[in-house]
mmCIF file of C-alpha atoms and ligand atoms in Angstrom:
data_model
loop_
_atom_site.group_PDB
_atom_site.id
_atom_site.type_symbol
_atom_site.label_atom_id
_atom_site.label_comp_id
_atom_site.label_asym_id
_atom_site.label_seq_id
_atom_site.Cartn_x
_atom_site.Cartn_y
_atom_site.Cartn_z
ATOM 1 C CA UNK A 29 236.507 -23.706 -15.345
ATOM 2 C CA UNK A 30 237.240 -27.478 -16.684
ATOM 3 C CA UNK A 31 236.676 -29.796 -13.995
ATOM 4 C CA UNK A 32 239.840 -32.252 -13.088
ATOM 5 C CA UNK A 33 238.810 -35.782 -14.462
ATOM 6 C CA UNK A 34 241.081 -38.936 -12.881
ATOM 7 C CA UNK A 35 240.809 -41.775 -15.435
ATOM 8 C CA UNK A 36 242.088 -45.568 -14.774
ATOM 9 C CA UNK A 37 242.559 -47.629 -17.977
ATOM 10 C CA UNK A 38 242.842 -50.970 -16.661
ATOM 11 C CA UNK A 39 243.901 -52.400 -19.880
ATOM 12 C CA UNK A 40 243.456 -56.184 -20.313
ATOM 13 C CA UNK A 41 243.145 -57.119 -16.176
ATOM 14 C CA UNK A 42 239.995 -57.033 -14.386
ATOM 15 C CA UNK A 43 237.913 -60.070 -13.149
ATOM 16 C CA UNK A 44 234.481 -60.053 -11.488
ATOM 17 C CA UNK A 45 236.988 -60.726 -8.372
ATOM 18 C CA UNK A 46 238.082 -57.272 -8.988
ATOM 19 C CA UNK A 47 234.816 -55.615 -8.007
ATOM 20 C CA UNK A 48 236.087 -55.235 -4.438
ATOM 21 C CA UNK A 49 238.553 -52.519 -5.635
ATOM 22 C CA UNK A 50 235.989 -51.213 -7.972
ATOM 23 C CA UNK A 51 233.428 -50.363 -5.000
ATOM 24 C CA UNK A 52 236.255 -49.052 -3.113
ATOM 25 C CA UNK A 53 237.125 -46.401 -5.417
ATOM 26 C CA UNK A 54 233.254 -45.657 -6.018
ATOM 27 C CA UNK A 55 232.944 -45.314 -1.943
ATOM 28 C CA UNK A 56 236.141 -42.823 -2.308
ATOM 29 C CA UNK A 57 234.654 -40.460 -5.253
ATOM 30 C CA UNK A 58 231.355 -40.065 -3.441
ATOM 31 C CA UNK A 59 232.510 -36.504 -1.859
ATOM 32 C CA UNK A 60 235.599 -35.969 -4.336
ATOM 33 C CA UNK A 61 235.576 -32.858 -6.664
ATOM 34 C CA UNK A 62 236.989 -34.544 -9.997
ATOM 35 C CA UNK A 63 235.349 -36.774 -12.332
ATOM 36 C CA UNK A 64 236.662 -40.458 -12.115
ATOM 37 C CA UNK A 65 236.016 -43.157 -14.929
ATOM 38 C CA UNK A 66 237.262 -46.389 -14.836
ATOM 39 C CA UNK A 67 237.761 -47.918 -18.195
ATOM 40 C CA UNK A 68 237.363 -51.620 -17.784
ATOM 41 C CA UNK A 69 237.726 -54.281 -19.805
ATOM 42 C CA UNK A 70 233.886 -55.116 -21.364
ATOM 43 C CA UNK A 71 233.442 -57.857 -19.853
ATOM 44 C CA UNK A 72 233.171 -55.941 -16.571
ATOM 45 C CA UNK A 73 230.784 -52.645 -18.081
ATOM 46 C CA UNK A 74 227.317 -53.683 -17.577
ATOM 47 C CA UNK A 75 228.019 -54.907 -13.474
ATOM 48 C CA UNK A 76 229.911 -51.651 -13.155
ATOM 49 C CA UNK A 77 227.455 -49.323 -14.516
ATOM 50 C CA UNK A 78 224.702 -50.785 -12.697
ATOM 51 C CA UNK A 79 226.662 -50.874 -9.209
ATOM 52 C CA UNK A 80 228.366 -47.986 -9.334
ATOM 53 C CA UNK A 81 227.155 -44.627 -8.494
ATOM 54 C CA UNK A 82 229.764 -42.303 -8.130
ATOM 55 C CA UNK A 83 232.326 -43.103 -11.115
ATOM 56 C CA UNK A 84 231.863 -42.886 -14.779
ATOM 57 C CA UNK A 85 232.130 -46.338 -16.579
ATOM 58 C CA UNK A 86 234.395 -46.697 -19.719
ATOM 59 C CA UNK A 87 235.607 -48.814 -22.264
ATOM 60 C CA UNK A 88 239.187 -48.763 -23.870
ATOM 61 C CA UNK A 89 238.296 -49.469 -27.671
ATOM 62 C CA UNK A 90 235.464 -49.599 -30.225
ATOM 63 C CA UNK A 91 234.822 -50.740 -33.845
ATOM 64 C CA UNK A 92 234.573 -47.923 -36.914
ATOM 65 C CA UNK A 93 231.201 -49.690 -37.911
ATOM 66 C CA UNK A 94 227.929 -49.616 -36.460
ATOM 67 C CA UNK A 95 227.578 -53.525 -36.835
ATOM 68 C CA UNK A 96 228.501 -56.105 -38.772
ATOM 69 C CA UNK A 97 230.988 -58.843 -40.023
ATOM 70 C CA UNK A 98 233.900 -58.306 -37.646
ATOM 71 C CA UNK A 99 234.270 -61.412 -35.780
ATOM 72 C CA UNK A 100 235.440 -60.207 -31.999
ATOM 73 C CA UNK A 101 235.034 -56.726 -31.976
ATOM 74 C CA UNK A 102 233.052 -54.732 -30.360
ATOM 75 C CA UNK A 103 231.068 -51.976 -31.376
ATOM 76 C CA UNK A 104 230.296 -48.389 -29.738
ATOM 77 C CA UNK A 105 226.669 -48.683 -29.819
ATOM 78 C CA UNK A 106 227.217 -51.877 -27.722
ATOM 79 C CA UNK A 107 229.045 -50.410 -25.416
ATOM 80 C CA UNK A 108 226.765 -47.637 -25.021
ATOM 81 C CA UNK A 109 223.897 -50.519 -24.516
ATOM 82 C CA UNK A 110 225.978 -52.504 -21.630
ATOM 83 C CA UNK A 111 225.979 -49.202 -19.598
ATOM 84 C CA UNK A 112 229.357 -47.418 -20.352
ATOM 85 C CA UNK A 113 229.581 -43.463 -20.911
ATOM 86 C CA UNK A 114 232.969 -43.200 -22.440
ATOM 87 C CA UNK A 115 235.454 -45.212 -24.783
ATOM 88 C CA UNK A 116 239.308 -44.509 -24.980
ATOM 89 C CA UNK A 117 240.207 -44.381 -28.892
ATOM 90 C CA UNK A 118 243.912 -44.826 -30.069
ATOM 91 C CA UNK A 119 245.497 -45.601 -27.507
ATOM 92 C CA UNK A 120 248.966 -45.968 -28.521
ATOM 93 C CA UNK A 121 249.053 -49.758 -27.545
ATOM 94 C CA UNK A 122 246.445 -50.079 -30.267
ATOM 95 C CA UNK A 123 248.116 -47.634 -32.893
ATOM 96 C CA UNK A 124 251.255 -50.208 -32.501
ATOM 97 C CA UNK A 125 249.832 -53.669 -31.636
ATOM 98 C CA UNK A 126 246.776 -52.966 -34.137
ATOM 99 C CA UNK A 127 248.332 -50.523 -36.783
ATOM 100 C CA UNK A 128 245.513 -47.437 -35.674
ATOM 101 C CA UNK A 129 245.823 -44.694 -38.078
ATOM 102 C CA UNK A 130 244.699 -41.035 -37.463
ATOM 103 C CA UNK A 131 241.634 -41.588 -39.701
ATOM 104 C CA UNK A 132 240.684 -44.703 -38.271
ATOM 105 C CA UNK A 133 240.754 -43.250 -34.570
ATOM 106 C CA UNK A 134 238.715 -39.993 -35.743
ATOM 107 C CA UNK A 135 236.438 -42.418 -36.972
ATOM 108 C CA UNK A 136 236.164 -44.168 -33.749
ATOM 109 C CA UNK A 137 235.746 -41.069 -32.389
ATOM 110 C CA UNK A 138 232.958 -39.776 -34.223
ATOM 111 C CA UNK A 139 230.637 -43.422 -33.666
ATOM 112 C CA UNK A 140 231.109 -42.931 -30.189
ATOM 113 C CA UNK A 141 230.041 -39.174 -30.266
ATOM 114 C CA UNK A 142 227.301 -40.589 -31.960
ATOM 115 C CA UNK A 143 226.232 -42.983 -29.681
ATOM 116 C CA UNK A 144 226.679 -40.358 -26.646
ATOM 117 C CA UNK A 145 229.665 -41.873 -25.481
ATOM 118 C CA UNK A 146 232.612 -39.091 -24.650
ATOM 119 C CA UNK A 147 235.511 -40.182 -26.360
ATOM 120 C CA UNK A 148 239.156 -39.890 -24.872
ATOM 121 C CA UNK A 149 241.461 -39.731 -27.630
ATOM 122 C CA UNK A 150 245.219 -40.617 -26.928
ATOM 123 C CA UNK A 151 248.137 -39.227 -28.405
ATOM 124 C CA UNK A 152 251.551 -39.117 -27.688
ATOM 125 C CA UNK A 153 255.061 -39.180 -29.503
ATOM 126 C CA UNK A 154 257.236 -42.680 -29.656
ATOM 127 C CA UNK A 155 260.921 -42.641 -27.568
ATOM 128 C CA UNK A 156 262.524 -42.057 -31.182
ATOM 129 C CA UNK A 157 260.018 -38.966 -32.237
ATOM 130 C CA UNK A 158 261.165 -37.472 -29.318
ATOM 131 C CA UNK A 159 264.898 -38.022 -29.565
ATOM 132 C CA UNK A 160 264.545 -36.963 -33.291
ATOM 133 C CA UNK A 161 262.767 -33.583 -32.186
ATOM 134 C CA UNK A 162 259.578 -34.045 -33.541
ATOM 135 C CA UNK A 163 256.944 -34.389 -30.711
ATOM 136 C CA UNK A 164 254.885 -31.407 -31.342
ATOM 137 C CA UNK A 165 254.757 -32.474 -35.136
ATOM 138 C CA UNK A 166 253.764 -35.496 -34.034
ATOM 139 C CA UNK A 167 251.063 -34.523 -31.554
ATOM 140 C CA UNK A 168 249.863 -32.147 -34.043
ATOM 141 C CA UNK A 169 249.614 -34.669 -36.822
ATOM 142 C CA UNK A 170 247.427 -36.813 -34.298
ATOM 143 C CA UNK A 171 245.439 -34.083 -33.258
ATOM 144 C CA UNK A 172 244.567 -32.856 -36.471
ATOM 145 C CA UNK A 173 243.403 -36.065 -37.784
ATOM 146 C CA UNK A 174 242.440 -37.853 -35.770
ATOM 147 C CA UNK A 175 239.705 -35.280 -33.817
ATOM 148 C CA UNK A 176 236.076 -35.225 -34.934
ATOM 149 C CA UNK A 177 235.676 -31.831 -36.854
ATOM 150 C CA UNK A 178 233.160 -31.155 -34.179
ATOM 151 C CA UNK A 179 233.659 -31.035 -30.415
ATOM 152 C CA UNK A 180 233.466 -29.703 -27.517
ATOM 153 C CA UNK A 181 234.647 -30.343 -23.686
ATOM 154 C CA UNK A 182 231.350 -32.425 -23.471
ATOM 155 C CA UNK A 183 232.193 -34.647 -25.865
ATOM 156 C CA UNK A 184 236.006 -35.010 -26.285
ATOM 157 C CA UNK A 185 239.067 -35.240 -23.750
ATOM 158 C CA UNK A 186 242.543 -35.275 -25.207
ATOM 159 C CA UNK A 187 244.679 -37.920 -23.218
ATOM 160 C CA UNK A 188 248.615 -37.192 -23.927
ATOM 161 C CA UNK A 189 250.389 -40.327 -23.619
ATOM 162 C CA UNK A 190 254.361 -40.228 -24.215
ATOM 163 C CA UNK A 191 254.628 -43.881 -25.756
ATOM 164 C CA UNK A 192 258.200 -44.016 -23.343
ATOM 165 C CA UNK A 193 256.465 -42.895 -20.772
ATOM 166 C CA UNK A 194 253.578 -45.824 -20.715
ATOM 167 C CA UNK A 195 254.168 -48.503 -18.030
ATOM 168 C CA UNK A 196 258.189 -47.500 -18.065
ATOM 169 C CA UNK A 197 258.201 -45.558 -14.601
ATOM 170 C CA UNK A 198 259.602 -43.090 -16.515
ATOM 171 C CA UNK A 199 258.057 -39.427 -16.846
ATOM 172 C CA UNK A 200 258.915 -36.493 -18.892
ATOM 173 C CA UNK A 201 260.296 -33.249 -17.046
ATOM 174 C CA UNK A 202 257.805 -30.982 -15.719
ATOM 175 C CA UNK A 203 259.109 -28.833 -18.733
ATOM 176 C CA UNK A 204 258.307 -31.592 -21.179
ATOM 177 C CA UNK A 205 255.047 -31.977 -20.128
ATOM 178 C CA UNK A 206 254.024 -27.974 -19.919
ATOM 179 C CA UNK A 207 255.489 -27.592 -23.112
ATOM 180 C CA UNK A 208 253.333 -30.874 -25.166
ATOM 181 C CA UNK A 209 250.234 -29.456 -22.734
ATOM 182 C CA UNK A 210 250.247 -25.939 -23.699
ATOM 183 C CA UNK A 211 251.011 -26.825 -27.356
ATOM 184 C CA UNK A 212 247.632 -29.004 -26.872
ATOM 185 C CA UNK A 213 245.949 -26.446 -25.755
ATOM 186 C CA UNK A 214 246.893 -24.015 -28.537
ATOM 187 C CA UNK A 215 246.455 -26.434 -31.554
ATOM 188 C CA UNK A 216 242.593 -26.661 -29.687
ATOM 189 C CA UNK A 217 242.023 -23.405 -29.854
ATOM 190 C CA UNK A 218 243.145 -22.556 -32.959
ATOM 191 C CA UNK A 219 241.735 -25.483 -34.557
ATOM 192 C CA UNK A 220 237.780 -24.893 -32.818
ATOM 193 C CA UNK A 221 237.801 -21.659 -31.071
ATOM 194 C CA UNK A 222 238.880 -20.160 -27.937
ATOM 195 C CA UNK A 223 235.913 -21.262 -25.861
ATOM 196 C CA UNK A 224 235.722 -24.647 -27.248
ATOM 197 C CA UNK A 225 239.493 -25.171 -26.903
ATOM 198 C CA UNK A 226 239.343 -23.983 -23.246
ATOM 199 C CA UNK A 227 236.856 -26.278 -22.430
ATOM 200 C CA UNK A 228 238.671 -29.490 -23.231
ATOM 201 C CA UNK A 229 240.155 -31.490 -20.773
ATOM 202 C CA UNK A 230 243.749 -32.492 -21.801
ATOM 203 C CA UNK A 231 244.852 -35.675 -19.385
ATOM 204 C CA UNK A 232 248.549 -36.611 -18.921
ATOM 205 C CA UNK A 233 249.154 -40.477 -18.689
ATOM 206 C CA UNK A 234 252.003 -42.352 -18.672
ATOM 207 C CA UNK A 235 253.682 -43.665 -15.262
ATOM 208 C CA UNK A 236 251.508 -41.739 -13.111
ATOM 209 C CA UNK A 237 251.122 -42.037 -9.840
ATOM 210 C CA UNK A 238 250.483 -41.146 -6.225
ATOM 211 C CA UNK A 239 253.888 -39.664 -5.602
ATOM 212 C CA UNK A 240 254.328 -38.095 -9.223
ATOM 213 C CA UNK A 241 250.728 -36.747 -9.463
ATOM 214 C CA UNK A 242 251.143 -33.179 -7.478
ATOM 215 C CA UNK A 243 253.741 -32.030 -9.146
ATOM 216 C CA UNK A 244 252.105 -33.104 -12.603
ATOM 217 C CA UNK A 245 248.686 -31.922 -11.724
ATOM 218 C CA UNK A 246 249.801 -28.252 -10.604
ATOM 219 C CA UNK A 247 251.517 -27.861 -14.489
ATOM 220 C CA UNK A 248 248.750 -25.532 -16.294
ATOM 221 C CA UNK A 249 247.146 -27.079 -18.796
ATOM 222 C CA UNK A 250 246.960 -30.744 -17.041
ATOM 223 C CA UNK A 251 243.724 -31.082 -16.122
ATOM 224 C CA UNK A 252 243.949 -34.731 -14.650
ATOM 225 C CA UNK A 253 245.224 -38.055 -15.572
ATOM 226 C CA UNK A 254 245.219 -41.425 -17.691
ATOM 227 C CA UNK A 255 246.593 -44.195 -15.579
ATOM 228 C CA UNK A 256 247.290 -47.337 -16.453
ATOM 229 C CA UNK A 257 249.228 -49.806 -13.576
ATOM 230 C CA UNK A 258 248.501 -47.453 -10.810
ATOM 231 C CA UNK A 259 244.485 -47.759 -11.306
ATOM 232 C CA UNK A 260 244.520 -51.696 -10.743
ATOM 233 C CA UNK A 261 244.107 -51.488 -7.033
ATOM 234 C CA UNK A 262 242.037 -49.188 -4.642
ATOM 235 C CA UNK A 263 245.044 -48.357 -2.864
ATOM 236 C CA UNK A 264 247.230 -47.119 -5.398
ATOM 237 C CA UNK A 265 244.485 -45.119 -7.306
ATOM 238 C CA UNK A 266 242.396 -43.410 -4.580
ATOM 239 C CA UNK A 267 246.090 -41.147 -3.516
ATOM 240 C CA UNK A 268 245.685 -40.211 -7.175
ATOM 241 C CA UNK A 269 241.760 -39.376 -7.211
ATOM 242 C CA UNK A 270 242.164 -37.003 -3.999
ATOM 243 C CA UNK A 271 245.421 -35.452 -5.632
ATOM 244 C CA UNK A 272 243.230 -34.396 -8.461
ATOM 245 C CA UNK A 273 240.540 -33.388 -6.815
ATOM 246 C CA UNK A 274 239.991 -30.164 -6.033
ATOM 247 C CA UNK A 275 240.263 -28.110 -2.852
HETATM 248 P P1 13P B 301 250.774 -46.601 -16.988
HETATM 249 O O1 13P B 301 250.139 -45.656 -15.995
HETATM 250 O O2 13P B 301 250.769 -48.026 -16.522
HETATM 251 O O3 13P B 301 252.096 -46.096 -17.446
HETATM 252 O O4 13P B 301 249.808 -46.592 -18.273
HETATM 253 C C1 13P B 301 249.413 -45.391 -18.819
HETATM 254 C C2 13P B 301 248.395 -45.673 -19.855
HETATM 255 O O5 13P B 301 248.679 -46.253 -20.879
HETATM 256 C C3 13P B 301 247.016 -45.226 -19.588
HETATM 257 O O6 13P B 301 246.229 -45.327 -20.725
#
């Protein structure tokens, strides 16, 4: 059975002022039956890791290559050295802001899977893909190419992320989201075998939060959640960790 994972991505906020709502939420997972990361800026991975014991530490981004010539980024096997034990790839503020392709992302993917990192590739359709009636193309396009050709529910969680959906307070139906789940779900199993696509964790993010999360979490097929404004502060994301955890 997958385990429910609760995942903050605090984007760009987080200052070593913000510890206090870190150790909060750390105090809050101790007895909680989920797995929480936090995905913090880098800046903030190497005091987390080391003063942390009960969350997983994450970063939001990493660089295609190893090392090198690329002024200002950052590179997976660094953030594998400062302490963190997963990295978001394509998120869809970095597909638009940064032009992420597929390929690019499964290559992102793949350095962190092979610097141990577990990687949590986003993917979600824009407002106009969905109004045109072309999410599942869309997410099936993404997943497709931008997966590693090898994985496995240790390695990989799928985050869907309806761009619309992302800091907008709005949601999709419960319908929506079932449907773009179990499609998920499918395309995994198809694509690497029933026991490798059952063991993935597929996240819903977009908008979530502590009144919103029941009704999302009981949807088959959502096994947790990527949330962005809602995991600033303690007391907005520890409702959210305790919804997902389980009984
Ligand atoms: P919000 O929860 O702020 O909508 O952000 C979702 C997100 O982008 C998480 O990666």
């Amino acid at each position: 059975m997958r385990r429910p994972t609760a995942a903050g991505n605090w984007k760009m906020n987080g200052l070593r002022e913000n510890f206090d709502d870190i150790f909060l939420i750390d105090a809050a997972s101790k007895h909680v039956n989920c797995d929480v990361i936090l995905c913090v800026p880098d800046t903030l991975i190497k005091e987390m890791s080391e003063r942390t014991n009960n969350i997983f530490t994450g970063s939001q981004n990493c660089h295609i290559n190893k090392s090198g010539a690329f002024t200002g980024d950052i590179s997976a096997e660094m953030i594998k050295d400062a302490g963190a034990t997963h990295v978001i790839v394509g998120h869809s503020e970095r597909r638009v802001n940064y032009n992420e392709n597929n390929h690019q992302i499964r290559e992102k993917a793949n350095i962190a899977l092979e610097n141990k990192l577990k990687a949590i590739v986003c993917i979600g359709e824009t407002l106009t893909e969905r109004k045109t009636g072309v999410t599942l193309d869309i997410v099936k396009r993404q997943l497709v190419d931008s997966l590693p050709l090898e994985i496995s529910g240790e390695t990989i969680i799928v985050a869907y992320e309806p761009v619309w959906a992302i800091g907008t307070g709005l949601t999709p139906s419960i319908e929506q989201i079932k449907e773009v789940h179990d499609f998920i779900r499918i395309e995994l199993e198809n694509n690497f075998g029933a026991k490798i696509g059952q063991s993935i964790n597929i996240l819903y993010g977009g908008s979530m939060n502590a009144k919103n999360v029941d009704e999302i979490s009981a949807i088959k097929n959502v096994d947790g959640g990527l949330v962005g404004g809602a995991s600033l502060k303690a007391d907005s994301f520890i409702p959210i960790i305790n919804a997902l955890s389980l009984d």
